[in-house]
Amino acid sequence: TVLSCTTCANPIANPTIQTTYTITVTDANGCTSQDVVTVFIGTLVAPTVTATASPPGICSGNSTTLTASGASTYLWNPGSLTGTSVTVSPTVTTIYTVVGTDASGCSNMATVTVTVTACCSPSCGNNTFPGQLSSTIGNFFPLTGQCITINGNFIIDNTFNISFHKVGTLNQVKLAPNSIIDIQPGAVLTINNSDLEACSGTMWDGIYIQPGGQLIVQNISTISDALNAIVSINGAQYTVTNCRFNCNYKSLVVLPFSGVHSGVVYACQFTCADPGNNIQLLPYVNVRPRFGVEIQSVGDVSIGNGSFQPNRFSYLDIGGYAFNSIARFNNNAFAQITAPVCIQPGCCATNSCQNPNICICPTKGWCLWAESGSNLFVGTGTNADKNFFSHSSNGILADKNTNLSVKF
């Protein structure tokens, strides 16, 4: 391979294959010496750069630490920050990009998202940060005489218990606006003799059970102020007994599942006990709760059990609603499921008043409403499975190709 020069001290070599060069030096006395150098030809590989945030979510006004690995030097943006670890305090959810450069001058990049959430303020002595795993706490919230605040997504990834955290005690559980309790596959959350409620004037989102996860709610527990208090995804199991749903926009939502659902709910109250029997929190201030139970495209699901105390539905727009589902209601009591009377157009939401003096909303005030190919079974004919209807605008609506069976 030709060198740029053969007699200079610093020639430039551009070999295309592995090459060994020999240098001979001669001093003023004519003495010589030799050495060799081998140039290896290879492919430079960009480093594999990773980035993490700890914690991955923060409350507005707090900080998190970003850490990169896989290279030698790092440049973070936004912010033009340098270093393996940097501390940031974004005010909104932000995607950070880090460019890592190794000793050979090769670079690569990675990104990490920091989620910023509106949190409970003032906070309690025991707080979760957005995105926190329950396993980082242990198996239960401590009873320390200070309340618990749940901020952002609280992810249940183990067997976790919320026990003896009641409203009116120093150990109550409060949830930030739009926060979620997310039960992962294989995880179990038990809520025992405890109350969950919003910490501010805005509703929290709810408890979401992923397929393979399990929720147990029992022993005079109350879930209040949620947009969707309990959501079962693709057959996820719930056992909800002897509890109270209070002023949730939707209390129990059963999402599509093709088989027979194993969920159990009995001896529970679905109601709203706030002034005027309406939700008092944003975004549904002065709006009556929409559904006690909502069933969406489920192969077969039962609400109530004649061997126990009845479920009681009151002060709701709709007691139980089924869409394209087989729904069985046994041993439930419905009262004060009433449609509001309007005095002006538009007060029925999507159903405007035709007569300015009176308008009863047709989509509200039904104890049970099934539609779109549902099969609705109300009672089994045994005394224990009887359902009771009283002081309500309407009893049962079987709409749009729904099959109805009522037995007393």
XYZ file of C-alpha atoms in Angstrom:
408
model
C 0.000 0.000 0.000
C 1.486 3.327 -1.033
C 2.304 5.808 1.707
C 1.982 9.546 1.203
C 5.778 9.648 1.594
C 8.471 7.155 2.476
C 11.110 9.456 3.964
C 9.040 11.782 6.208
C 8.421 11.308 9.938
C 4.596 11.268 9.712
C 3.391 9.678 6.503
C -0.299 9.068 5.875
C -1.381 5.519 5.143
C -4.762 4.472 3.731
C -4.696 0.683 3.560
C -7.792 -1.229 2.455
C -6.605 -4.488 3.995
C -4.606 -5.387 7.085
C -1.057 -4.133 6.422
C 2.227 -4.258 8.341
C 4.563 -1.322 7.811
C 8.318 -1.431 8.550
C 10.231 1.705 9.469
C 14.037 1.970 9.255
C 15.755 4.915 10.916
C 19.395 5.963 10.362
C 21.295 8.323 12.636
C 24.116 10.711 11.823
C 26.703 7.981 12.332
C 25.034 5.668 9.840
C 23.607 3.366 12.488
C 20.145 1.911 11.714
C 17.227 0.458 13.618
C 13.881 -0.967 12.583
C 10.344 -1.280 14.011
C 7.018 -2.450 12.654
C 3.426 -1.319 13.017
C 0.340 -3.188 11.846
C -2.816 -1.369 10.765
C -5.956 -3.446 11.231
C -9.023 -2.773 9.106
C -12.395 -3.109 10.848
C -15.914 -1.647 10.998
C -16.686 0.931 13.668
C -19.948 0.115 15.457
C -22.174 2.785 16.952
C -22.627 2.394 20.714
C -25.872 1.074 22.154
C -27.178 3.967 24.239
C -29.947 3.576 26.817
C -31.742 6.201 28.887
C -33.891 5.937 32.004
C -35.734 8.303 34.337
C -35.998 7.759 38.082
C -38.778 8.238 38.868
C -40.333 7.953 35.394
C -43.225 10.207 36.410
C -43.334 13.242 38.654
C -45.805 15.651 40.134
C -45.773 19.120 38.644
C -43.018 21.094 40.403
C -40.909 18.039 41.298
C -37.682 16.691 39.775
C -36.448 13.430 38.292
C -32.984 12.094 37.428
C -32.160 11.042 33.867
C -29.367 8.486 33.459
C -27.669 7.254 30.279
C -25.330 4.331 29.636
C -23.475 2.661 26.760
C -21.145 5.484 25.668
C -18.466 7.793 27.075
C -19.957 11.286 26.866
C -23.582 12.416 26.704
C -25.572 15.441 25.545
C -29.203 15.775 26.684
C -31.970 17.808 25.053
C -34.031 19.789 25.615
C -31.714 21.763 27.840
C -28.277 21.031 26.282
C -27.267 19.242 29.487
C -24.132 17.101 29.664
C -23.210 14.164 31.857
C -24.138 10.571 32.543
C -26.878 11.705 34.957
C -28.770 14.993 34.935
C -31.663 16.332 37.016
C -34.648 17.896 35.264
C -37.917 19.502 36.407
C -40.284 19.650 33.414
C -43.674 21.302 33.887
C -45.366 19.170 31.214
C -44.843 15.627 29.994
C -41.562 15.753 28.035
C -39.544 13.429 25.789
C -35.800 13.775 26.443
C -33.203 12.790 23.821
C -29.629 11.875 24.725
C -26.757 11.534 22.203
C -23.976 9.304 23.476
C -20.496 9.315 21.930
C -17.900 6.589 22.527
C -14.087 6.742 22.565
C -13.946 6.131 18.813
C -16.106 9.147 18.114
C -19.121 7.055 17.126
C -22.513 8.263 18.355
C -26.021 6.974 18.889
C -29.127 8.269 20.612
C -31.911 7.191 22.959
C -35.078 8.788 24.305
C -36.942 8.680 27.610
C -40.323 10.148 28.507
C -40.973 11.914 31.808
C -44.682 12.029 32.645
C -45.821 15.091 34.572
C -49.066 14.778 36.503
C -51.282 17.058 38.537
C -50.950 15.585 42.004
C -52.701 15.911 45.326
C -51.936 19.185 47.053
C -51.297 19.420 49.878
C -49.898 15.911 49.846
C -49.845 13.415 52.694
C -46.944 11.836 54.449
C -47.163 8.755 52.199
C -47.268 9.478 48.484
C -46.910 7.453 45.324
C -45.190 9.052 42.379
C -46.637 8.716 38.859
C -45.766 5.354 37.353
C -44.686 3.780 40.648
C -44.806 -0.012 41.008
C -46.547 -1.387 44.085
C -43.669 -3.824 44.595
C -41.410 -0.864 45.437
C -43.594 -0.254 48.507
C -44.083 -3.868 49.582
C -47.409 -5.647 50.012
C -49.461 -2.908 51.695
C -49.697 0.770 52.542
C -48.442 1.390 56.083
C -50.808 2.536 58.827
C -48.682 5.421 60.011
C -51.347 7.894 61.061
C -50.874 9.821 57.796
C -53.060 9.578 54.715
C -52.001 8.040 51.406
C -52.045 9.975 48.145
C -51.989 8.166 44.803
C -50.633 10.331 41.986
C -50.739 9.453 38.298
C -50.625 5.731 37.459
C -50.099 3.409 40.426
C -49.165 0.042 38.931
C -50.041 -3.093 40.907
C -47.427 -5.691 39.959
C -47.578 -7.975 43.011
C -50.054 -9.067 45.697
C -50.984 -5.774 47.333
C -53.449 -4.851 50.092
C -55.170 -1.593 50.960
C -56.658 -2.359 54.379
C -58.238 -0.255 57.138
C -57.784 3.069 55.363
C -61.145 4.696 56.119
C -62.412 8.218 55.503
C -62.466 10.092 58.795
C -59.236 8.473 59.933
C -55.689 9.713 59.448
C -54.989 6.759 57.137
C -57.474 7.500 54.352
C -56.525 7.070 50.678
C -56.835 10.042 48.315
C -56.355 10.046 44.554
C -55.150 12.846 42.300
C -57.117 14.078 39.267
C -57.329 11.432 36.513
C -55.082 9.007 38.418
C -55.321 5.276 37.685
C -54.732 2.104 39.677
C -53.575 -0.410 37.053
C -53.602 -4.109 38.049
C -51.135 -6.049 35.914
C -51.461 -9.685 34.732
C -50.765 -12.050 37.620
C -51.150 -9.304 40.245
C -53.862 -9.140 42.918
C -55.192 -6.025 44.649
C -57.372 -6.391 47.740
C -59.258 -3.375 49.099
C -60.482 -4.260 52.572
C -62.467 -1.967 54.877
C -61.007 1.048 53.105
C -62.226 4.149 51.278
C -60.823 5.604 48.062
C -61.803 9.160 47.122
C -60.589 12.157 45.115
C -58.197 14.560 46.806
C -59.412 17.646 44.942
C -62.321 19.049 42.974
C -61.602 16.793 39.974
C -62.517 13.116 39.633
C -59.848 10.430 39.488
C -60.020 7.858 36.684
C -60.463 4.404 38.245
C -59.156 0.885 38.815
C -58.278 -0.999 35.620
C -57.869 -4.785 35.797
C -55.703 -6.171 33.006
C -56.356 -9.730 31.732
C -54.901 -12.134 34.281
C -55.072 -9.554 37.069
C -57.520 -9.744 39.961
C -59.378 -7.241 42.150
C -61.061 -7.980 45.478
C -63.155 -5.274 47.157
C -64.809 -6.211 50.435
C -65.792 -5.471 54.010
C -67.572 -2.079 53.838
C -65.111 -0.482 51.444
C -66.167 2.597 49.442
C -64.987 3.791 46.046
C -65.972 7.405 45.356
C -65.438 10.196 42.819
C -64.134 8.059 39.924
C -64.856 8.395 36.229
C -64.798 4.585 35.909
C -64.515 3.087 39.375
C -63.751 -0.500 38.270
C -62.977 -1.573 34.703
C -62.597 -5.257 33.793
C -60.600 -5.734 30.568
C -61.114 -8.879 28.481
C -62.490 -11.059 31.266
C -60.263 -9.808 34.094
C -61.568 -11.117 37.417
C -63.243 -9.044 40.113
C -64.888 -10.076 43.377
C -66.784 -7.092 44.754
C -68.884 -7.703 47.863
C -70.395 -5.718 50.725
C -69.131 -2.399 49.441
C -70.343 1.007 48.274
C -69.893 2.926 45.027
C -70.507 6.605 45.664
C -70.845 9.385 43.078
C -68.817 7.693 40.348
C -69.752 8.566 36.779
C -69.600 4.821 36.028
C -69.136 2.334 38.853
C -68.547 -1.075 37.243
C -67.576 -1.323 33.566
C -67.222 -4.775 32.001
C -65.439 -4.477 28.656
C -65.729 -6.941 25.739
C -65.096 -10.600 26.520
C -66.347 -13.529 24.476
C -66.683 -16.112 27.245
C -68.557 -16.503 30.528
C -67.251 -13.800 32.823
C -66.120 -14.905 36.299
C -66.713 -11.503 37.894
C -68.780 -11.444 41.088
C -70.664 -8.495 42.577
C -73.260 -8.699 45.364
C -74.405 -6.885 48.509
C -73.141 -3.558 47.145
C -74.619 -0.058 46.875
C -74.458 1.937 43.665
C -75.531 5.467 44.514
C -74.641 9.114 45.022
C -75.026 10.582 48.475
C -73.833 14.103 47.701
C -76.237 17.072 47.929
C -78.960 16.764 45.323
C -77.720 13.229 44.607
C -75.428 14.557 41.915
C -71.686 14.344 41.300
C -69.978 17.374 42.819
C -66.602 17.103 41.069
C -65.265 18.080 37.646
C -65.916 17.283 34.856
C -69.451 16.221 35.908
C -70.461 18.803 38.484
C -74.219 18.594 39.203
C -74.616 15.634 36.843
C -76.186 12.424 38.113
C -73.990 9.295 37.825
C -74.476 7.664 34.405
C -74.316 3.891 35.014
C -74.221 1.661 38.039
C -73.113 -1.225 35.813
C -72.131 -0.996 32.142
C -71.672 -4.233 30.149
C -70.142 -4.042 26.667
C -70.185 -7.078 24.332
C -69.750 -9.760 27.000
C -70.528 -13.422 26.312
C -72.264 -13.989 29.661
C -72.090 -12.074 32.937
C -74.114 -12.039 36.162
C -74.894 -9.121 38.446
C -76.119 -10.096 41.900
C -76.485 -13.404 43.731
C -79.595 -14.743 45.450
C -77.552 -16.385 48.211
C -76.472 -13.013 49.601
C -77.854 -9.539 50.238
C -79.033 -7.667 47.127
C -77.163 -5.007 45.228
C -78.947 -1.667 45.621
C -79.039 0.931 42.842
C -80.263 4.475 43.516
C -79.875 8.062 42.297
C -78.418 7.064 38.926
C -79.345 7.780 35.301
C -79.247 4.050 34.496
C -79.034 1.201 36.983
C -77.667 -1.494 34.674
C -76.864 -1.219 30.955
C -76.001 -4.011 28.503
C -74.830 -3.664 24.899
C -74.653 -6.777 22.691
C -74.269 -8.982 25.766
C -75.856 -11.796 27.732
C -76.566 -10.119 31.068
C -78.199 -11.778 34.076
C -79.529 -9.605 36.902
C -80.508 -11.562 40.023
C -81.372 -10.192 43.468
C -80.975 -6.471 42.799
C -83.052 -3.562 44.091
C -83.622 -0.378 42.078
C -85.022 2.848 43.528
C -84.897 6.539 42.660
C -83.657 5.853 39.136
C -85.338 8.920 37.713
C -85.115 11.004 34.554
C -84.724 14.754 35.037
C -87.516 17.019 33.846
C -86.272 19.821 31.609
C -87.572 23.343 31.209
C -85.330 24.388 28.319
C -83.913 22.878 25.102
C -80.680 20.947 25.419
C -80.927 20.029 29.070
C -81.143 16.337 28.178
C -77.667 16.432 26.626
C -78.113 14.798 23.206
C -81.903 14.845 23.486
C -83.329 18.328 23.213
C -86.690 19.238 24.662
C -89.447 19.482 22.108
C -91.839 21.017 24.573
C -90.278 23.878 26.562
C -92.581 23.158 29.509
C -91.665 19.534 30.051
C -89.141 17.053 28.696
C -88.267 13.696 30.194
C -84.914 12.505 28.903
C -85.432 9.215 27.027
C -81.862 8.022 27.709
C -82.145 8.418 31.468
C -84.273 7.032 34.265
C -84.121 3.317 33.353
C -83.504 0.695 36.026
C -82.282 -1.702 33.334
C -81.537 -0.975 29.676
C -80.324 -3.541 27.142
C -79.814 -3.026 23.418
C -78.145 -4.114 20.177
C -78.728 -7.865 20.229
C -78.456 -8.373 23.975
C -80.098 -11.174 25.914
C -81.316 -9.751 29.211
C -82.391 -12.156 31.955
C -84.076 -10.522 34.951
C -84.540 -13.063 37.736
C -84.624 -16.853 37.509
C -88.072 -17.547 38.911
C -86.789 -18.345 42.405
C -87.666 -16.106 45.323
C -84.012 -15.498 46.171
C -83.248 -14.121 42.707
C -86.119 -11.634 42.551
C -85.321 -8.076 41.510
C -87.164 -5.111 43.032
C -88.153 -1.884 41.249
C -89.605 1.152 43.011
C -89.861 4.955 42.843
C -88.214 5.127 39.415
C -89.133 6.741 36.113
C -88.901 3.502 34.100
C -88.344 -0.174 34.741
C -86.782 -2.154 31.887
C -85.984 -1.142 28.308
C -85.236 -3.935 25.798
C -84.190 -2.080 22.660
C -82.774 -2.868 19.209
C -83.185 -6.652 18.782
C -82.844 -7.452 22.464
C -84.350 -10.619 23.930
C -85.873 -10.121 27.383
C -86.767 -12.677 30.003
C -88.357 -11.475 33.262
C -89.155 -13.927 36.052
C -90.524 -13.078 39.480
